[in-house]
Amino acid sequence: MPVKAPAREQIPFRRSLARLAPEARRIIPRLVAGLGVGLSASVLAVLVPQVFRAIIDTLLRAGATPSAVVSAAVVVLIMGVLEALLTFLRRIFVLDPATNVEASLRVTLYRHLQLLPVSFHDRWGSGQLLSRAMTDLNMLRRWLAFGAIYLVISITTVIVGIAMLFTISWQLALIFLAAAVPISIYSFRFRRQFVAASRRSQDQAGDLATAVEESVHGIRVLKAFGRSREALENFTLQAEELRATEVTKARHLAVFSMVVTLLPELALGTGLMVGLWLAATNQITVGALAAFFATAAAVANPVEMSGALVGMALTAKTAIDRHYEVRDEPVSIADPKEPRRLARPRGALAFRSVRFAYEPSRSRSAERKDDGARPVLRDIDLELVPGETMALVGLTGSGKSTLLQLVPRLYEVSGGSVEIDGVDVRSLALSDLRRIVSVAFEDTTLFSTSVRDNVLLGASTREGPEAEALLQEALDVAQAHFAYSLPEGVDTRIGEEGLSLSGGQRQRIALARAIAAKPAVLVLDDPLSALDVATEERVEARLRQVLAETTTLIVAHRPSTVALADRVALLRDGVIDDVGTHSELLARNSHYRYVIASLDTAPRDLDSELEAGDLDDLEEAR
Amino acid sequence: MSHAPRTARGTSRPGAPEAHAEDDVVLSREESRAVRRRSLRLLAELIRPVRVRFWATLGMVVVSQATKAAGPAIIALGVDRALPALLHGDSLLVWLTGAAYLAAALTTAGLTAGYVTSTAKLSQAMLLDLRVRVFRHTQRLSLDFHEHYTSGRIISRQTSDLEALRELLDSGVSSLVSGILFMLFTAATVFLLDWPSGFIMLTAAAPMFALARWYQKRSQVAYRASRVASARLIVHFVETMTGIRAVKAFRKEAENNEVFGGLAEDYRKVTARSIQLNGILQPGLVLIGNVTVAVVLLVAGLRVLDGTLAVGVLLALVLSVKRFYQPVADMAMFYNSFQSAQAALEKVSGLLEEVPTVVPPRDPTPLPDPRGEVRFDRVEFGYGEGPVVLPEFSLDIPAGQTVALVGATGAGKSTLAKLIARFYDVTSGAVMLDGVDLRRLSTTDLRRAVVMVTQEAFLFSGSVADNIALGRPTATRAEVEAAAKAVGAHDFIEALPEGYDTDVNKRGGRVSAGQRQLISFARAFLAAPAVLILDEATSSLDIPSERLVQAGLAKLLAQRERTAIIIAHRLSTVEIADRVLVMDGGRIVEDGTPEELIRGGGRFAALHGAWRESLV
Ligand SMILES: Nc1ncnc2c1ncn2[C@@H]1O[C@H](COP(=O)(O)OP(=O)(O)OP(=O)(O)O)[C@@H](O)[C@H]1O
Ligand SMILES: Nc1ncnc2c1ncn2[C@@H]1O[C@H](COP(=O)(O)OP(=O)(O)OP(=O)(O)O)[C@@H](O)[C@H]1O
Ligand SMILES: [Mg+2]
Ligand SMILES: [Mg+2]
């Protein structure tokens, strides 16, 4: 699983909470108002019995009239209505702020995720991200709207209650207070354990969501190999881990609940005996004894509740931590401070001593190897003149796709630079750069919208006759005329939520999308791999016209694709081994012949430069 | 029942994105009753295996409530009896009451800890059960279902919907039980004290009931809407994160922000709506309770003046009536989480009720030793209710034959291949393996006999070795390596930082597209089935690797009689084929050995010619 939470130092509760400050500042007045109203409602609830007592005293007095009873009932009624009103108001006060904070954190997280570089997304499963965007923030909202306020009310009640206990009898109050010492010591330990467990459970829940996501996206493979059972077993194991963590968490909570229930009660039990003795020795009155116990019961209640409330607060804390962990990830590929603009990009593309290494994976045993950061691209020098079409040829895994993705800055070079019209791509605004450069990936990604929107995704206009013409042209170049015969033509929804297409159809839509953007630099990663020979030929014929003015870097595995290009660059061992026309390379470069030539009549000595291992395999293969 | 489990095809009209019956919020009366029944049934099914624990937990709650209630009684006893005794120099009763109080406290605390743990165990067991059920069911559901339901929705069922249920299970039950108990005791007290007041208290039940009904109706809709909104949000989220490269490359961020902002706001609104409803219910209940208290006070007070009621009783009455309504807030919370969980269960049970369109037979015909003869008998096929993709045709592929399937994109090659793997069932006719209808084979037999490498090479996060071993989970590391060697993947795997144990990251992002294909290929190689289907399994490979793969394939096919169906646009693959089928517009238009077809001068000859041309 990606992103197993490493054992991290626990962030203190206050610091976690403080992170919310910018979001919370706006809502604090309303939260405080909610708290005030909540406190008044509690006070009112405490006062009502006093009113009863007063009324009864009146009734007991001789000469009470029915009107006294009526007015007493009216007072109780008013207080009751007031209580209901306050309860209502508390929710009104807190509702909007809590849900607003939730929604705004969610949207901010989403925005941030879209800004984070591809290398971040390589590492993080979408389930893990999702759990942070949904479950965690739901918890936070609930805590803000409910848990936090109750926590404050409870604490206030306890403090006020203990103060009152002291006014009744300091001896008994001290006994009661003595229980607080072990509780606070224990709560310290509880907090540490519970936070750790809750962190683990939230992480595991995220991983579980990732597992679900994978099992659904990989359903074809699982079905093709009949491996649903194994997938289920793995999933069950993972789900059981989560269950175990949840139960551990509950156990911590249970023990804490037990401690906070038991200790005050033990103190009260002791207090009862001491109190009886005090009363017997006339140090306090019986009435005071009764009052002490009534008040102590009122204090014990919120203390007992504190288990759940503290648990909720700590869970919310974990949610905040997890949220900000993602928010703290640096946006390492961002707009420069003072972006330069290319008024009229010509499309001269150059790689200058480009070096690139993928971030070493942060998996458990990553330290084992020498940081794992072997550069995929070591020293790339390559220049494309405007309008040129350059084919990029190399063995599987030689780094072609990696090189292409450096152009729109999906990854950042580790050394050297990529330049367009002599300007480092890092000094262009990302949106400008990606308007200039358009890509067709080797794995086609279509979105759940109409064919039209998918194709016009990168286009300058989306509506109007101009867009229509653009769409038509792009579909024509990519030979994707089939789109018109879909049930609703180009308005048919495709992608995950729409109609499924065949592999070649998807690829052609993706190609059309790259073309419709009318870029100055077009980057195509093996864009014809899923096409049959005849379609490929037609696409190429049309592409050739389009590509005439567009600088194109195209990954090619087949000679037929290479035929599109003016020149060919051969990538080998992280460097550009050779550049030239197809026939030049064929004539002078044996590695090129090895990579691209598939005729059986290929000269035998072609393989002479191969590494011994390759040769053996090849030999074996023949 | 109007909400019959819709066949997946029925509602998934292309171009009508929100056509999910799932996403309906306002249901007709019968529909609403049906989904409610369905979700309650699911809840009952989940409780059944843990019912002993369920009752035990309830028992603990009851006893702990009782011992808790005993506390004040013991104190009263102490003040009333032990104190006078102590004054008379008899301290025994003081010790006794003290001990009793401590015992009660100990029991309460112990049981509280007990039921907190037990509730968690209970709820976690039920959640685990449900998770596994949903997972198993989604795995069982056919591809046509997955093609329209979307992964995001399934994830939302498995995450946020289950979360709603969890909330109910975790917090609701104990507060409900203790609340009910408390109310029962108090009500009994009131009736014993003075039945007319008890009667007044009961009449208050009518408006409460009406309020609860009102709330139930509205909140059901609100919670249902909230489930739908959250699912939409999740679907969009997952789509963005899985397609992040394209999002960035085509500057879709701003547009996405807007869409997501809208969805998040929708979700916020429906959430706020459901909280609002609860915000009316709870104060409403408080209000009704308080009014009742006032009425009881009025009536009883007047009766005190009449002299028909003692003043002491009056005090006890109003205090009890007041206390009677104390747990109402908790119960409102419970009702709230119950409504929320029910809406979630509606969705989950809806998913569980989806019927796979491709089902294994009840009493399968065993096929222990498949030879690999494939026959299409007057087969016709179209996806769902869409147009016919493969018009009626018959085809015989004898065991051991290597068949190349070529043709224009969209011709129906993958479709034909997927029929052999029984990803879909034919619309009419039958596909047979060794003379047995595929629909008569058990899943195990079918998957042992037929394996398909699909067009998209999907890797799961996990090690390379795990991914290859998916072909045969019992394979040893040596066998895994042998398979990798056979397809020429061994060298690059060894070169990875941790060799076969390297994590390929999500979706195999750690390795290149061609490497992904090699690993998928090794997987199929390891499975070594009687019928091997390769759907453009080498499209992203360079020519030398492709050659290696082909050599490996040739060896695998020569090993024993094995049928292979190879779809490839690069005709180099075709050279190892015994037979070529050319497809066009869903029909097989040419059929013969490569030599025959080339000599015959038809489409294949033209394709082949063009392909030879392109080579160097
Ligand atoms: N899941 C699906 N639901 C509906 N229609 C589909 C589905 N899959 C494919 N189609 C349609 O069926 C037709 C045949 O598709 P198929 O995938 O069999 O083509 P193919 O010959 O494999 O093409 P390619 O070479 O591009 O992979 C196409 O028109 C396609 O749009
Ligand atoms: N996200 C990643 N993290 C670490 N290493 C990676 C990552 N992506 C690719 N690699 C490694 O970098 C090398 C180059 O990969 P790349 O995808 O650029 O190859 P390619 O030339 O496009 O191959 P193909 O022809 O198969 O598409 C491969 O060895 C691959 O294993
Ligand atoms: Mg690549
Ligand atoms: Mg196909």
PDB file of N, CA, C and O in Angstrom, chain A residues 360-380:
ATOM      1  N   PRO A 360      13.007   8.797  -4.958  1.00  0.00           N
ATOM      2  CA  PRO A 360      13.067   7.435  -4.422  1.00  0.00           C
ATOM      3  C   PRO A 360      11.784   7.147  -3.665  1.00  0.00           C
ATOM      4  O   PRO A 360      11.261   8.030  -2.973  1.00  0.00           O
ATOM      5  N   SER A 361      11.279   5.956  -3.837  1.00  0.00           N
ATOM      6  CA  SER A 361      10.019   5.647  -3.166  1.00  0.00           C
ATOM      7  C   SER A 361      10.263   5.628  -1.673  1.00  0.00           C
ATOM      8  O   SER A 361      11.314   5.232  -1.197  1.00  0.00           O
ATOM      9  N   ARG A 362       9.266   6.085  -0.938  1.00  0.00           N
ATOM     10  CA  ARG A 362       9.447   6.179   0.514  1.00  0.00           C
ATOM     11  C   ARG A 362       8.975   4.920   1.213  1.00  0.00           C
ATOM     12  O   ARG A 362       8.454   4.963   2.310  1.00  0.00           O
ATOM     13  N   SER A 363       9.117   3.808   0.511  1.00  0.00           N
ATOM     14  CA  SER A 363       8.622   2.589   1.134  1.00  0.00           C
ATOM     15  C   SER A 363       9.581   2.159   2.231  1.00  0.00           C
ATOM     16  O   SER A 363      10.671   2.699   2.386  1.00  0.00           O
ATOM     17  N   ARG A 364       9.127   1.139   2.972  1.00  0.00           N
ATOM     18  CA  ARG A 364       9.812   0.755   4.202  1.00  0.00           C
ATOM     19  C   ARG A 364      11.303   0.515   4.016  1.00  0.00           C
ATOM     20  O   ARG A 364      12.122   0.946   4.787  1.00  0.00           O
ATOM     21  N   SER A 365      11.624  -0.219   2.945  1.00  0.00           N
ATOM     22  CA  SER A 365      13.022  -0.620   2.818  1.00  0.00           C
ATOM     23  C   SER A 365      13.780   0.278   1.840  1.00  0.00           C
ATOM     24  O   SER A 365      14.756  -0.116   1.249  1.00  0.00           O
ATOM     25  N   ALA A 366      13.272   1.487   1.690  1.00  0.00           N
ATOM     26  CA  ALA A 366      13.885   2.385   0.709  1.00  0.00           C
ATOM     27  C   ALA A 366      15.339   2.693   1.053  1.00  0.00           C
ATOM     28  O   ALA A 366      16.150   2.943   0.178  1.00  0.00           O
ATOM     29  N   GLU A 367      15.643   2.654   2.345  1.00  0.00           N
ATOM     30  CA  GLU A 367      16.997   3.029   2.751  1.00  0.00           C
ATOM     31  C   GLU A 367      18.001   1.975   2.310  1.00  0.00           C
ATOM     32  O   GLU A 367      19.195   2.203   2.300  1.00  0.00           O
ATOM     33  N   ARG A 368      17.457   0.809   1.965  1.00  0.00           N
ATOM     34  CA  ARG A 368      18.356  -0.294   1.683  1.00  0.00           C
ATOM     35  C   ARG A 368      19.338   0.022   0.563  1.00  0.00           C
ATOM     36  O   ARG A 368      20.519  -0.195   0.664  1.00  0.00           O
ATOM     37  N   LYS A 369      18.758   0.533  -0.514  1.00  0.00           N
ATOM     38  CA  LYS A 369      19.637   0.832  -1.644  1.00  0.00           C
ATOM     39  C   LYS A 369      20.128   2.269  -1.554  1.00  0.00           C
ATOM     40  O   LYS A 369      19.596   3.072  -0.807  1.00  0.00           O
ATOM     41  N   ASP A 370      21.121   2.554  -2.378  1.00  0.00           N
ATOM     42  CA  ASP A 370      21.721   3.878  -2.341  1.00  0.00           C
ATOM     43  C   ASP A 370      20.709   4.939  -2.768  1.00  0.00           C
ATOM     44  O   ASP A 370      20.829   5.563  -3.811  1.00  0.00           O
ATOM     45  N   ASP A 371      19.699   5.075  -1.945  1.00  0.00           N
ATOM     46  CA  ASP A 371      18.659   6.068  -2.159  1.00  0.00           C
ATOM     47  C   ASP A 371      17.814   5.822  -3.407  1.00  0.00           C
ATOM     48  O   ASP A 371      16.871   6.555  -3.671  1.00  0.00           O
ATOM     49  N   GLY A 372      18.142   4.824  -4.157  1.00  0.00           N
ATOM     50  CA  GLY A 372      17.306   4.414  -5.285  1.00  0.00           C
ATOM     51  C   GLY A 372      17.185   5.430  -6.397  1.00  0.00           C
ATOM     52  O   GLY A 372      16.560   5.174  -7.400  1.00  0.00           O
ATOM     53  N   ALA A 373      17.783   6.601  -6.224  1.00  0.00           N
ATOM     54  CA  ALA A 373      17.559   7.648  -7.194  1.00  0.00           C
ATOM     55  C   ALA A 373      18.522   7.541  -8.369  1.00  0.00           C
ATOM     56  O   ALA A 373      19.292   8.445  -8.644  1.00  0.00           O
ATOM     57  N   ARG A 374      18.481   6.416  -9.032  1.00  0.00           N
ATOM     58  CA  ARG A 374      19.291   6.306 -10.232  1.00  0.00           C
ATOM     59  C   ARG A 374      18.629   7.162 -11.293  1.00  0.00           C
ATOM     60  O   ARG A 374      17.427   7.054 -11.529  1.00  0.00           O
ATOM     61  N   PRO A 375      19.366   8.018 -11.931  1.00  0.00           N
ATOM     62  CA  PRO A 375      18.708   8.869 -12.922  1.00  0.00           C
ATOM     63  C   PRO A 375      18.209   8.057 -14.111  1.00  0.00           C
ATOM     64  O   PRO A 375      18.905   7.162 -14.595  1.00  0.00           O
ATOM     65  N   VAL A 376      17.004   8.370 -14.523  1.00  0.00           N
ATOM     66  CA  VAL A 376      16.451   7.719 -15.704  1.00  0.00           C
ATOM     67  C   VAL A 376      17.027   8.411 -16.942  1.00  0.00           C
ATOM     68  O   VAL A 376      17.377   7.774 -17.924  1.00  0.00           O
ATOM     69  N   LEU A 377      17.126   9.723 -16.848  1.00  0.00           N
ATOM     70  CA  LEU A 377      17.702  10.499 -17.942  1.00  0.00           C
ATOM     71  C   LEU A 377      18.954  11.160 -17.399  1.00  0.00           C
ATOM     72  O   LEU A 377      18.912  11.822 -16.361  1.00  0.00           O
ATOM     73  N   ARG A 378      20.064  10.974 -18.094  1.00  0.00           N
ATOM     74  CA  ARG A 378      21.310  11.444 -17.498  1.00  0.00           C
ATOM     75  C   ARG A 378      21.814  12.739 -18.106  1.00  0.00           C
ATOM     76  O   ARG A 378      22.231  13.653 -17.421  1.00  0.00           O
ATOM     77  N   ASP A 379      21.780  12.793 -19.390  1.00  0.00           N
ATOM     78  CA  ASP A 379      22.385  13.955 -20.016  1.00  0.00           C
ATOM     79  C   ASP A 379      21.762  14.135 -21.394  1.00  0.00           C
ATOM     80  O   ASP A 379      22.343  13.796 -22.407  1.00  0.00           O
ATOM     81  N   ILE A 380      20.566  14.662 -21.380  1.00  0.00           N
ATOM     82  CA  ILE A 380      19.823  14.739 -22.630  1.00  0.00           C
ATOM     83  C   ILE A 380      20.065  16.079 -23.300  1.00  0.00           C
ATOM     84  O   ILE A 380      19.809  17.125 -22.714  1.00  0.00           O
TER      85      ILE A 380
END
